[in-house]
Coordinates of C-alpha atoms in Angstrom, one line a residue:
Chain K
M17 CA 7.8 10.7 -31.0
I18 CA 9.8 8.3 -33.2
F19 CA 10.2 5.0 -31.4
T20 CA 13.5 3.3 -32.0
G21 CA 15.2 0.5 -30.1
P22 CA 17.4 2.7 -27.9
I23 CA 14.5 5.1 -27.1
V24 CA 12.3 2.2 -26.0
L25 CA 15.1 0.9 -23.9
R26 CA 15.6 4.3 -22.3
L27 CA 11.9 4.5 -21.5
V28 CA 11.8 1.0 -20.0
A29 CA 14.9 1.8 -17.8
L30 CA 13.3 5.0 -16.7
A31 CA 10.0 3.3 -15.9
F32 CA 11.8 0.6 -13.9
A33 CA 13.8 3.2 -11.9
V34 CA 10.7 5.2 -11.1
L35 CA 8.8 2.1 -10.0
I36 CA 11.6 1.0 -7.7
F37 CA 11.7 4.5 -6.4
Q38 CA 8.0 4.3 -5.7
L39 CA 8.2 1.0 -3.9
A40 CA 11.3 1.6 -1.9
F41 CA 10.8 5.3 -1.1
L42 CA 7.5 7.1 -1.9
S43 CA 5.3 4.2 -0.7
Q44 CA 7.0 4.4 2.7
I45 CA 6.8 8.1 3.5
T46 CA 3.6 9.8 4.7
I47 CA 2.6 13.3 3.5
A48 CA -0.7 14.7 4.9
G49 CA -1.8 11.2 5.9
S50 CA -1.3 9.7 2.5
H51 CA 1.5 7.8 0.6
P52 CA 2.5 9.6 -2.7
D53 CA 1.9 7.7 -5.9
I54 CA 4.0 8.6 -8.8
V55 CA 2.9 5.7 -11.1
P56 CA -0.2 7.4 -12.7
A57 CA 1.9 10.6 -13.2
L58 CA 4.6 8.5 -15.0
V59 CA 2.0 7.0 -17.3
V60 CA 0.6 10.5 -18.0
V61 CA 4.0 11.8 -18.9
M62 CA 4.6 8.9 -21.3
G63 CA 1.2 9.5 -22.9
L64 CA 1.8 13.2 -23.2
L65 CA 5.1 12.7 -24.9
G66 CA 4.4 9.6 -26.9
G67 CA 0.7 9.9 -27.9
S68 CA -2.4 7.7 -27.2
L69 CA -1.1 4.4 -28.4
A70 CA 2.2 4.7 -26.6
G71 CA 0.4 5.9 -23.5
A72 CA -1.9 3.0 -23.5
V73 CA 0.9 0.4 -24.0
A74 CA 3.0 2.1 -21.2
G75 CA 0.0 2.1 -18.9
F76 CA -0.8 -1.5 -19.5
S77 CA 2.9 -2.6 -19.1
I78 CA 3.5 -0.5 -16.0
G79 CA 0.2 -1.7 -14.4
L80 CA 1.2 -5.3 -15.0
F81 CA 4.5 -4.7 -13.4
V82 CA 2.9 -2.9 -10.3
D83 CA 0.4 -5.7 -9.9
S84 CA 3.1 -8.4 -10.1
A85 CA 5.6 -6.6 -7.8
L86 CA 3.0 -5.9 -5.1
I87 CA 1.1 -9.2 -5.5
Q88 CA -2.2 -7.4 -6.2
T89 CA -5.1 -8.5 -8.5
M90 CA -3.5 -8.9 -11.9
G91 CA -5.1 -6.8 -14.6
A92 CA -6.7 -4.2 -12.3
S93 CA -3.9 -1.6 -12.4
S94 CA -3.3 -2.4 -16.1
L95 CA -6.9 -1.6 -17.0
V96 CA -6.9 1.6 -15.1
L97 CA -3.4 2.8 -16.2
L98 CA -3.9 2.0 -19.9
G99 CA -7.0 4.2 -19.8
V100 CA -5.0 7.0 -18.1
G101 CA -2.2 6.7 -20.7
Y102 CA -4.6 6.7 -23.6
L103 CA -6.4 9.8 -22.3
A104 CA -3.1 11.6 -21.7
G105 CA -2.0 10.8 -25.3
R106 CA -5.4 11.9 -26.7
F107 CA -5.0 15.2 -24.8
R108 CA -1.7 15.8 -26.5
E109 CA -3.1 14.8 -29.9
I110 CA -6.2 17.1 -29.6
F111 CA -4.6 20.1 -27.9
D112 CA -1.3 21.7 -28.5
I113 CA 0.7 21.7 -25.2
T114 CA 2.1 25.2 -25.4
N115 CA 2.0 26.0 -21.7
E116 CA 4.3 24.3 -19.3
L117 CA 1.5 24.2 -16.7
W118 CA -0.5 21.7 -18.7
P119 CA 1.5 18.5 -18.0
P120 CA 1.3 18.8 -14.2
L121 CA -2.4 19.7 -14.3
V122 CA -3.2 16.8 -16.6
A123 CA -1.2 14.5 -14.3
G124 CA -3.1 15.7 -11.3
G125 CA -6.5 15.3 -13.0
L126 CA -5.7 11.9 -14.4
T127 CA -4.3 10.7 -11.1
A128 CA -7.6 11.5 -9.5
L129 CA -9.3 9.6 -12.4
A130 CA -7.0 6.7 -11.9
I131 CA -7.7 6.4 -8.1
T132 CA -11.4 6.7 -8.8
G133 CA -11.3 4.0 -11.5
Y134 CA -9.3 1.8 -9.2
A135 CA -11.8 2.2 -6.4
L136 CA -14.6 1.4 -8.9
I137 CA -12.9 -1.8 -9.9
Q138 CA -12.4 -2.8 -6.3
F139 CA -16.1 -2.2 -5.6
L140 CA -17.0 -4.3 -8.6
L141 CA -14.7 -7.1 -7.4
G142 CA -16.2 -6.9 -3.9
V143 CA -15.0 -5.0 -0.8
D144 CA -15.4 -7.0 2.5
A145 CA -15.1 -4.0 4.8
P146 CA -16.8 -0.6 5.3
V147 CA -15.1 2.2 3.4
S148 CA -14.1 5.4 5.2
A149 CA -14.8 8.8 3.8
L150 CA -11.1 9.5 4.3
I151 CA -10.4 7.9 0.9
V152 CA -11.6 11.2 -0.6
R153 CA -8.9 13.0 1.4
D154 CA -6.4 10.3 0.0
L155 CA -7.6 11.0 -3.5
L156 CA -7.1 14.8 -3.1
V157 CA -3.7 14.5 -1.5
K158 CA -2.4 12.0 -4.0
S159 CA -3.6 14.2 -6.9
A160 CA -2.0 17.3 -5.4
L161 CA 1.2 15.4 -4.9
A162 CA 1.1 14.0 -8.5
V163 CA 1.0 17.6 -9.7
V164 CA 4.2 18.4 -7.9
L165 CA 5.9 15.0 -8.7
S166 CA 5.1 15.3 -12.4
I167 CA 7.0 18.5 -12.9
P168 CA 10.5 17.0 -12.6
L169 CA 9.3 13.8 -14.1
Y170 CA 8.0 15.5 -17.3
V171 CA 11.2 17.6 -17.6
G172 CA 13.4 14.6 -17.0
T173 CA 11.6 12.2 -19.4
R174 CA 11.5 14.9 -22.1
R175 CA 15.2 15.3 -21.8
I176 CA 15.8 11.5 -22.0
V177 CA 13.7 11.0 -25.2
R178 CA 14.5 14.4 -26.7
A179 CA 16.3 12.8 -29.6
A180 CA 13.1 11.0 -30.6
M181 CA 10.8 14.1 -30.3
I182 CA 9.7 15.4 -33.7
D183 CA 8.8 18.8 -32.5
D184 CA 11.4 19.1 -29.9
R185 CA 14.7 18.3 -31.7
P186 CA 17.5 20.7 -31.1
R187 CA 17.4 22.9 -34.2
R188 CA 20.6 23.4 -36.0
R189 CA 21.5 27.0 -36.3
R190 CA 21.3 28.0 -39.8
A191 CA 24.5 29.7 -41.1
Q192 CA 23.8 33.3 -41.3
T193 CA 24.0 34.7 -44.8
V194 CA 25.9 37.8 -45.3
P195 CA 26.3 39.9 -48.5
M196 CA 29.3 38.7 -50.5
G197 CA 32.5 40.5 -49.8
I198 CA 31.4 41.8 -46.4
G199 CA 32.9 39.9 -43.6
R200 CA 31.6 39.9 -40.0
R201 CA 33.9 41.0 -37.3
Chain M
M23 CA -3.8 7.0 -44.1
Y24 CA -5.3 8.7 -41.1
R25 CA -8.3 6.3 -41.0
K26 CA -5.9 3.4 -41.1
Q27 CA -3.9 4.8 -38.2
L28 CA -7.1 5.4 -36.3
R29 CA -8.3 1.8 -36.9
R30 CA -4.9 0.4 -35.8
R31 CA -4.9 2.5 -32.6
R32 CA -8.5 1.4 -31.7
A33 CA -7.6 -2.2 -32.4
A34 CA -4.6 -1.9 -30.1
L35 CA -6.6 -0.3 -27.4
A36 CA -9.3 -3.0 -27.6
L37 CA -6.6 -5.7 -27.4
L38 CA -5.1 -4.2 -24.3
V39 CA -8.5 -3.8 -22.6
A40 CA -9.3 -7.4 -23.5
A41 CA -6.0 -8.6 -22.2
S42 CA -6.5 -6.7 -18.9
L43 CA -10.0 -8.2 -18.5
A44 CA -8.7 -11.7 -19.4
L45 CA -6.0 -11.3 -16.7
L46 CA -8.5 -10.2 -14.1
T47 CA -10.8 -13.2 -14.9
A48 CA -8.0 -15.7 -15.0
Y49 CA -6.5 -14.3 -11.7
F50 CA -9.8 -14.8 -9.9
G51 CA -10.4 -18.2 -11.4
E52 CA -7.2 -19.8 -10.4
G53 CA -6.0 -20.9 -7.0
A54 CA -3.0 -19.6 -5.0
N55 CA -0.7 -22.0 -6.8
G56 CA -2.0 -21.1 -10.3
G57 CA 0.2 -19.8 -13.1
L58 CA -0.4 -16.0 -12.6
H59 CA 0.2 -16.3 -8.8
S60 CA 3.4 -18.2 -9.4
A61 CA 4.5 -15.6 -11.9
Q62 CA 3.9 -12.8 -9.3
R63 CA 5.9 -14.7 -6.8
G64 CA 8.7 -15.1 -9.4
V65 CA 8.7 -11.3 -10.1
V66 CA 8.8 -10.6 -6.3
A67 CA 11.7 -13.0 -5.9
V68 CA 13.7 -11.4 -8.8
L69 CA 12.9 -7.8 -7.6
A70 CA 13.6 -8.4 -3.9
P71 CA 17.4 -7.8 -4.0
I72 CA 16.9 -4.7 -6.1
E73 CA 14.2 -3.3 -3.8
E74 CA 16.3 -4.1 -0.7
G75 CA 19.3 -2.3 -2.2
A76 CA 17.1 0.7 -3.1
H77 CA 15.6 0.6 0.3
R78 CA 19.0 0.9 2.0
A79 CA 20.2 3.5 -0.4
L80 CA 17.1 5.7 0.2
K81 CA 17.1 5.3 3.9
P82 CA 18.6 8.8 4.6
A83 CA 16.0 10.5 2.5
R84 CA 13.2 8.4 4.1
D85 CA 14.5 9.3 7.6
F86 CA 14.5 13.0 6.6
F87 CA 10.9 12.9 5.6
G88 CA 10.1 10.9 8.8
W89 CA 11.8 13.6 10.8
I90 CA 9.7 16.3 9.2
D91 CA 6.5 14.3 9.8
D92 CA 7.5 13.6 13.4
T93 CA 8.3 17.2 14.1
L94 CA 4.9 18.4 12.8
G95 CA 3.1 15.7 14.7
A96 CA 5.1 16.2 17.9
K97 CA 3.1 19.2 19.3
G98 CA -0.3 17.5 19.2
E99 CA 1.2 14.2 20.3
N100 CA 2.7 15.9 23.4
E101 CA -0.6 17.1 24.7
R102 CA -2.2 13.8 24.1
L103 CA 0.6 11.9 25.8
Q104 CA 0.4 14.2 28.8
S105 CA -3.2 13.3 29.4
E106 CA -2.5 9.6 28.7
L107 CA 0.4 9.7 31.1
N108 CA -1.8 10.7 34.0
E109 CA -4.3 8.0 33.2
L110 CA -1.6 5.4 32.8
R111 CA 0.0 6.2 36.2
T112 CA -3.3 5.2 37.8
R113 CA -3.5 2.1 35.7
L114 CA 0.1 1.1 36.4
A115 CA -0.5 0.7 40.0
A116 CA -3.4 -1.6 39.3
A117 CA -1.5 -3.5 36.7
E118 CA 1.5 -4.1 39.0
R119 CA -0.8 -5.6 41.6
A120 CA -2.5 -7.8 38.9
T121 CA 0.9 -8.9 37.5
S122 CA 2.1 -9.9 40.9
E123 CA -1.1 -11.9 41.5
N124 CA -0.8 -13.4 38.1
R125 CA 2.7 -14.5 38.7
D126 CA 1.7 -16.2 41.9
L127 CA -1.2 -17.9 40.2
K128 CA 0.9 -19.2 37.3
R129 CA 3.5 -20.5 39.7
L130 CA 0.7 -22.3 41.4
V131 CA -0.6 -24.0 38.2
G132 CA 2.9 -24.7 36.8
L133 CA 2.6 -22.3 33.8
R134 CA 5.7 -20.7 32.4
R135 CA 5.1 -17.9 30.0
R136 CA 7.1 -15.0 28.7
E137 CA 5.2 -11.8 29.4
G138 CA 3.4 -10.4 26.4
F139 CA 4.5 -13.2 24.1
P140 CA 2.3 -16.2 23.1
D141 CA 3.3 -19.6 24.3
G142 CA 5.0 -22.0 21.8
Y143 CA 6.2 -19.4 19.4
G144 CA 9.6 -18.1 18.3
N145 CA 10.0 -15.0 16.3
V146 CA 11.8 -13.9 13.1
T147 CA 12.6 -10.2 12.9
A148 CA 12.4 -8.7 9.4
R149 CA 12.7 -5.3 7.8
V150 CA 10.0 -3.8 5.7
I151 CA 11.3 -3.2 2.1
T152 CA 8.2 -2.2 0.1
R153 CA 4.5 -1.3 0.7
S154 CA 1.5 -0.8 -1.5
P155 CA 0.7 2.8 -2.1
T156 CA -3.0 2.3 -2.6
V157 CA -5.6 2.2 0.2
W158 CA -7.2 -0.8 -1.4
Y159 CA -4.3 -3.1 -0.6
S160 CA -2.8 -2.8 2.9
T161 CA 0.2 -4.9 2.3
I162 CA 3.9 -4.7 3.1
T163 CA 6.8 -6.9 1.9
V164 CA 9.5 -7.9 4.4
D165 CA 13.0 -9.1 3.7
K166 CA 12.7 -12.6 5.2
G167 CA 11.0 -15.6 3.6
R168 CA 10.7 -19.3 3.5
S169 CA 14.4 -19.8 4.1
S170 CA 13.9 -18.1 7.6
G171 CA 11.0 -20.4 8.5
I172 CA 8.2 -18.1 7.5
R173 CA 5.1 -19.7 6.1
P174 CA 1.7 -18.3 5.0
D175 CA -0.8 -17.4 7.7
Q176 CA 1.7 -16.8 10.4
A177 CA 0.9 -13.8 12.7
V178 CA 3.0 -10.6 12.4
V179 CA 3.6 -8.2 15.2
T180 CA 5.6 -5.2 16.1
G181 CA 6.6 -4.0 19.6
E182 CA 3.2 -2.3 19.9
G183 CA 1.0 -5.2 18.9
L184 CA -0.6 -7.2 16.1
I185 CA -0.2 -5.8 12.6
G186 CA -1.2 -8.6 10.2
R187 CA -0.5 -12.0 8.8
I188 CA 1.7 -13.6 6.2
S189 CA -0.1 -13.9 2.9
T190 CA 2.5 -14.9 0.4
V191 CA 6.0 -16.3 0.8
T192 CA 9.0 -16.5 -1.5
A193 CA 12.5 -17.9 -0.6
G194 CA 13.8 -14.5 0.5
T195 CA 10.7 -12.3 1.0
A196 CA 7.2 -12.5 2.5
Q197 CA 4.1 -10.3 2.0
V198 CA 2.2 -9.3 5.0
T199 CA -1.5 -8.5 4.7
L200 CA -2.1 -5.8 7.4
I201 CA -5.1 -5.8 9.6
T202 CA -6.2 -2.7 7.8
D203 CA -6.6 -4.6 4.5
H204 CA -10.3 -5.1 3.5
T205 CA -9.8 -8.9 3.3
S206 CA -8.6 -9.0 6.9
A207 CA -10.8 -10.3 9.9
V208 CA -9.3 -11.0 13.3
S209 CA -11.3 -12.6 16.2
A210 CA -10.6 -10.5 19.3
E211 CA -11.6 -10.0 22.9
V212 CA -12.1 -6.9 25.0
V213 CA -10.2 -7.0 28.3
P214 CA -11.2 -7.1 31.1
S215 CA -14.9 -7.4 30.1
G216 CA -14.3 -10.6 28.0
A217 CA -16.6 -9.5 25.2
A218 CA -15.6 -11.2 21.9
G219 CA -16.0 -9.9 18.4
V220 CA -14.4 -9.7 15.0
I221 CA -12.1 -6.8 14.0
K222 CA -12.7 -5.5 10.5
P223 CA -10.9 -2.5 9.0
Q224 CA -12.3 0.7 7.5
V225 CA -10.8 1.1 4.1
G226 CA -8.9 4.3 3.8
N227 CA -8.6 5.0 7.6
P228 CA -5.7 3.0 9.1
E229 CA -6.3 4.7 12.5
D230 CA -9.8 3.2 13.0
L231 CA -10.7 -0.4 13.2
L232 CA -14.2 -1.8 13.9
L233 CA -14.9 -4.5 16.4
D234 CA -18.1 -6.0 15.2
F235 CA -20.5 -8.8 16.4
I236 CA -20.3 -7.9 20.0
E237 CA -23.5 -8.8 21.9
K238 CA -25.5 -5.7 23.0
G239 CA -25.6 -6.9 26.6
R240 CA -21.7 -6.8 26.9
R241 CA -20.6 -3.5 28.3
V242 CA -17.5 -2.1 26.4
R243 CA -16.0 1.1 27.6
K244 CA -13.7 3.7 26.0
G245 CA -10.0 3.0 26.8
Q246 CA -10.4 -0.7 27.2
T247 CA -7.7 -2.9 25.5
I248 CA -8.4 -5.3 22.7
I249 CA -6.4 -8.6 22.4
T250 CA -6.6 -11.5 19.9
A251 CA -9.0 -14.1 21.0
G252 CA -7.1 -17.1 19.8
W253 CA -9.9 -19.7 19.7
R254 CA -9.6 -23.4 19.1
S255 CA -12.4 -25.8 18.2
G256 CA -11.4 -29.4 17.6
D257 CA -8.8 -29.5 14.8
L258 CA -9.6 -25.9 13.9
E259 CA -7.6 -23.1 15.5
S260 CA -7.4 -19.4 15.0
L261 CA -4.5 -18.0 12.9
F262 CA -3.6 -15.6 15.6
P263 CA -2.5 -16.9 19.0
R264 CA -4.4 -15.6 22.0
G265 CA -3.3 -12.5 23.9
I266 CA -1.6 -10.3 21.3
P267 CA -2.5 -6.7 21.9
V268 CA -4.3 -5.1 19.0
G269 CA -5.6 -1.7 20.1
R270 CA -7.6 0.5 22.4
V271 CA -11.3 1.3 22.3
T272 CA -12.0 4.8 21.2
D273 CA -15.8 4.7 20.9
A274 CA -18.5 2.2 21.7
S275 CA -21.8 3.0 20.4
V276 CA -25.0 1.0 20.6
E277 CA -27.4 1.4 17.7
E278 CA -31.0 0.6 18.7
R279 CA -31.7 -1.1 15.4
E280 CA -28.6 -3.2 15.3
T281 CA -28.4 -6.7 16.9
Y282 CA -24.7 -6.2 17.7
Q283 CA -22.8 -3.2 19.0
R284 CA -20.1 -1.7 17.0
V285 CA -16.8 -0.6 18.7
H286 CA -14.1 1.6 17.2
I287 CA -10.5 0.8 18.0
E288 CA -7.3 2.7 17.5
P289 CA -4.6 0.1 16.8
F290 CA -1.5 0.3 19.0
A291 CA 0.9 -0.1 16.1
D292 CA 1.2 2.8 13.7
L293 CA 0.4 0.9 10.5
R294 CA 1.5 3.6 8.1
R295 CA 5.1 3.6 9.5
V296 CA 6.1 0.1 10.2
R297 CA 9.8 -0.4 9.7
F298 CA 10.6 -3.7 11.5
V299 CA 8.3 -6.6 12.2
Q300 CA 8.3 -9.9 14.0
V301 CA 6.8 -13.0 12.5
L302 CA 5.5 -15.4 15.1
V303 CA 6.8 -18.9 14.0
P304 CA 5.5 -21.9 15.9
A305 CA 8.4 -23.5 17.9
S306 CA 7.4 -27.0 16.7
R307 CA 5.5 -27.0 13.5
K308 CA 3.1 -29.9 13.5
S309 CA 2.8 -31.8 10.3
G310 CA -0.4 -31.0 8.5
A311 CA -1.2 -28.2 10.9
A312 CA -1.6 -25.7 8.1
G313 CA -4.4 -27.8 6.5
A314 CA -6.3 -28.0 9.8
R315 CA -6.1 -24.2 10.3
A316 CA -9.1 -22.1 9.7
A317 CA -7.7 -20.1 6.9
T318 CA -11.1 -18.7 6.1
G319 CA -10.0 -15.5 4.4
A320 CA -12.6 -12.8 4.3
G321 CA -15.6 -12.8 6.5
G322 CA -14.7 -15.2 9.3
G323 CA -12.6 -14.2 12.3
Q324 CA -9.2 -15.6 12.0

């Protein structure tokens, strides 16, 4: 992806809109006993489209925003999400994403990794209460929901940054050559 | 060229990791009035109007999802409620007699209290505008703040019972740390047995709280009600006033090896679907009261 000012602005606006959607809507609905979390999927999509460096920067920035907006421990989400963004970007750099199924699957897998990473950080920082086995259910439900949520997110983000995609620019149709003197009807 | 790119990428990654770790360290090192905490409050204050607007705009979609969830849960709920209704009919008769006796006794000692509401407290009704999606932070943000008289450490309730306390306040919003947050601890009492303990959450399971530190000799039975204990010792007093309903005992097991018995509680309030809350604001805020309070954070019963 070629990062220009307008493209970065578009990505920032998209991230902001998705995060507000997360806080004001997704966090407040319950599906199978869990609140959907689109944030890791957003970082994965940015990593898949922009590469490892872009993914890491997006993850760090989005994590910082989430920690600030929800008054959580600053740096925890940034650390987890920058790893997620970097891995998503490396996936794109190493493997060719030819199948449309890859982005949602990667989003689901990396969401599970993000939740696990976040849990590890919390344990390292100290948890003052017993932990229920139901957090495993939460992990599975959130990952499954991330698979579903990442489909429209990937398609939408790709459309928004299409102009900057090196391998995804609308190709100009080459003028068809015809033998001289023979016109096409 | 490729090597240079690789080096640049690794350097950027290392820089971001270092920045995250530095933020974590600095955040833990500073107090509640430190730079990072202030920056967070600033971000919350700026975002509050946007979040509130989005909250209102997305209400129909949220209600739709709520309706689906309610419909799916209604069948099981109906069976449970039928059995509860039978039990409650029996209890109602006993409770009416007790209320009548209580009214007479209060009249005798000159007490005037509103039923189910702590003495000396007014309330500020607020709407929930955001909540944390992770199980590690059970927090919600409400649309009323300092300008409405809300201050840190005030108790927050719904129609069903206690849900948490105010942890951070900005001019127009306040963050509520729910009783299911791992940093929460509430000193509580079992009625009618009078056994006292500390309520701790189970991370990841908002429908199950633990009442810990109850002496083995005290008999706690399934179905008994838990209320806040609201203790006072000299200048120190509990954050939660006495008598706020918290939940119902679902299981009371006594482990032979343990010194204390552990009681499982189902909270009265559905903490996953809180829409409106009431913040209990002291009617006459004494100067310096906040300093005298036992804002012990984790570990101690509040």
